[in-house]
Amino acid sequence: MLKNIIIAIDGEASSGKSTQAKKIADYFGYTYLDSGAFYRAITLFFKRKGITTIDKFNRNELDNISLNSKYNRGKNLIYLNGEDVSDDIRSAVISEIVSDFAKEKEVREHVYKHLRKFSNNQSTVIDGRDIGTVVFPDADFKFFLYADPKIRAERRFSEINNDGINYDSVLNNLNYRD
Ligand code: DC
């Protein structure tokens, strides 16, 4: 049997990780995994229970969270306990609170478990922080993407589509995150 290939794509915020990852997956006919979407789905689970801050988070609830993903040529669907939450996880509220949940050690371990299980039986391109270092240290290929902060800020700014936020604050936020 042919060995499954894991390609890990890490990089700076808004450096184009998911765009590149999907192109590589489509080129080779591999599946694509968006690790950030899994953090978003867990955050959505807690938000639906009225838990929007990490201090109210109950780690025992993680046992009730099952994550799945289906990728087909550019289209990526994310499932939370069997329900398609691909749109719900992109809401502004989730975008705002997800980083707090993604910092929590148990949340990260829960995501790692699902990512490893998912990629166990198929060749996969995975993007996100920690992917090549912590989640798949033995990945067959690892990339780290860099891009000019001004280009990254422009890309993020055009994605945000929010009147209250200007380009300079997006650039400052990226520099801070770097
Ligand atoms: O890429 P994104 O905006 O969908 O990621 C959602 C959040 O999860 C964001 O706060 C970064 C975090 N994240 C992470 O900590 N580790 C990853 N491998 C992927 C995303």
PDB file of N, CA and C and ligand atoms in Angstrom, residues 34-37 39-40 90 98-99 102 108 127-131, ligand 1:
ATOM      1  N   ASP A  34      -8.270  22.404   7.413  1.00  0.00           N
ATOM      2  CA  ASP A  34      -8.115  23.767   7.924  1.00  0.00           C
ATOM      3  C   ASP A  34      -8.150  23.686   9.448  1.00  0.00           C
ATOM      4  N   SER A  35      -6.983  23.722  10.072  1.00  0.00           N
ATOM      5  CA  SER A  35      -6.957  23.533  11.531  1.00  0.00           C
ATOM      6  C   SER A  35      -7.661  24.686  12.244  1.00  0.00           C
ATOM      7  N   GLY A  36      -7.561  25.902  11.701  1.00  0.00           N
ATOM      8  CA  GLY A  36      -8.226  27.048  12.327  1.00  0.00           C
ATOM      9  C   GLY A  36      -9.736  26.838  12.402  1.00  0.00           C
ATOM     10  N   ALA A  37     -10.291  26.171  11.392  1.00  0.00           N
ATOM     11  CA  ALA A  37     -11.739  25.925  11.371  1.00  0.00           C
ATOM     12  C   ALA A  37     -12.148  25.021  12.541  1.00  0.00           C
ATOM     13  N   TYR A  39     -10.677  25.014  15.525  1.00  0.00           N
ATOM     14  CA  TYR A  39     -10.734  25.892  16.713  1.00  0.00           C
ATOM     15  C   TYR A  39     -12.019  26.705  16.693  1.00  0.00           C
ATOM     16  N   ARG A  40     -12.404  27.133  15.503  1.00  0.00           N
ATOM     17  CA  ARG A  40     -13.635  27.910  15.381  1.00  0.00           C
ATOM     18  C   ARG A  40     -14.872  27.071  15.749  1.00  0.00           C
ATOM     19  N   ARG A  90     -17.719  31.274  10.712  1.00  0.00           N
ATOM     20  CA  ARG A  90     -17.063  32.474  10.140  1.00  0.00           C
ATOM     21  C   ARG A  90     -17.697  33.760  10.650  1.00  0.00           C
ATOM     22  N   VAL A  98     -12.407  33.475  19.171  1.00  0.00           N
ATOM     23  CA  VAL A  98     -11.733  32.181  18.947  1.00  0.00           C
ATOM     24  C   VAL A  98     -10.296  32.140  19.468  1.00  0.00           C
ATOM     25  N   SER A  99      -9.581  33.260  19.401  1.00  0.00           N
ATOM     26  CA  SER A  99      -8.171  33.178  19.802  1.00  0.00           C
ATOM     27  C   SER A  99      -8.033  32.862  21.284  1.00  0.00           C
ATOM     28  N   ALA A 102      -8.496  29.182  21.491  1.00  0.00           N
ATOM     29  CA  ALA A 102      -7.378  28.470  20.846  1.00  0.00           C
ATOM     30  C   ALA A 102      -6.115  28.481  21.700  1.00  0.00           C
ATOM     31  N   ARG A 108      -6.459  22.845  22.462  1.00  0.00           N
ATOM     32  CA  ARG A 108      -5.450  22.518  21.438  1.00  0.00           C
ATOM     33  C   ARG A 108      -5.287  21.004  21.311  1.00  0.00           C
ATOM     34  N   ASP A 127      -2.973  23.288   7.070  1.00  0.00           N
ATOM     35  CA  ASP A 127      -2.362  24.584   7.351  1.00  0.00           C
ATOM     36  C   ASP A 127      -2.727  25.062   8.746  1.00  0.00           C
ATOM     37  N   GLY A 128      -1.854  25.908   9.289  1.00  0.00           N
ATOM     38  CA  GLY A 128      -2.122  26.509  10.590  1.00  0.00           C
ATOM     39  C   GLY A 128      -0.882  26.536  11.457  1.00  0.00           C
ATOM     40  N   ARG A 129      -0.999  27.313  12.496  1.00  0.00           N
ATOM     41  CA  ARG A 129       0.082  27.454  13.467  1.00  0.00           C
ATOM     42  C   ARG A 129       0.379  26.104  14.127  1.00  0.00           C
ATOM     43  N   ASP A 130       1.614  25.851  14.460  1.00  0.00           N
ATOM     44  CA  ASP A 130       1.996  24.626  15.206  1.00  0.00           C
ATOM     45  C   ASP A 130       1.967  23.363  14.351  1.00  0.00           C
ATOM     46  N   ILE A 131       1.490  23.455  13.117  1.00  0.00           N
ATOM     47  CA  ILE A 131       1.217  22.245  12.352  1.00  0.00           C
ATOM     48  C   ILE A 131       2.488  21.438  12.077  1.00  0.00           C
TER      49      ILE A 131
HETATM   50  O1   DC B   1      -6.998  30.865  10.663  1.00  0.00           O
HETATM   51  P1   DC B   1      -8.259  31.156  11.480  1.00  0.00           P
HETATM   52  O2   DC B   1      -8.562  32.632  11.623  1.00  0.00           O
HETATM   53  O3   DC B   1      -9.461  30.408  11.015  1.00  0.00           O
HETATM   54  O4   DC B   1      -7.905  30.618  12.944  1.00  0.00           O
HETATM   55  C1   DC B   1      -8.822  30.706  13.996  1.00  0.00           C
HETATM   56  C2   DC B   1      -8.074  30.877  15.316  1.00  0.00           C
HETATM   57  O5   DC B   1      -7.365  29.689  15.683  1.00  0.00           O
HETATM   58  C3   DC B   1      -7.059  32.026  15.334  1.00  0.00           C
HETATM   59  O6   DC B   1      -7.161  32.661  16.599  1.00  0.00           O
HETATM   60  C4   DC B   1      -5.732  31.318  15.208  1.00  0.00           C
HETATM   61  C5   DC B   1      -5.989  29.986  15.885  1.00  0.00           C
HETATM   62  N1   DC B   1      -5.216  28.863  15.319  1.00  0.00           N
HETATM   63  C6   DC B   1      -4.242  28.287  16.086  1.00  0.00           C
HETATM   64  O7   DC B   1      -3.996  28.724  17.207  1.00  0.00           O
HETATM   65  N2   DC B   1      -3.559  27.201  15.604  1.00  0.00           N
HETATM   66  C7   DC B   1      -3.819  26.728  14.374  1.00  0.00           C
HETATM   67  N3   DC B   1      -3.149  25.663  13.921  1.00  0.00           N
HETATM   68  C8   DC B   1      -4.824  27.331  13.570  1.00  0.00           C
HETATM   69  C9   DC B   1      -5.506  28.418  14.077  1.00  0.00           C
END
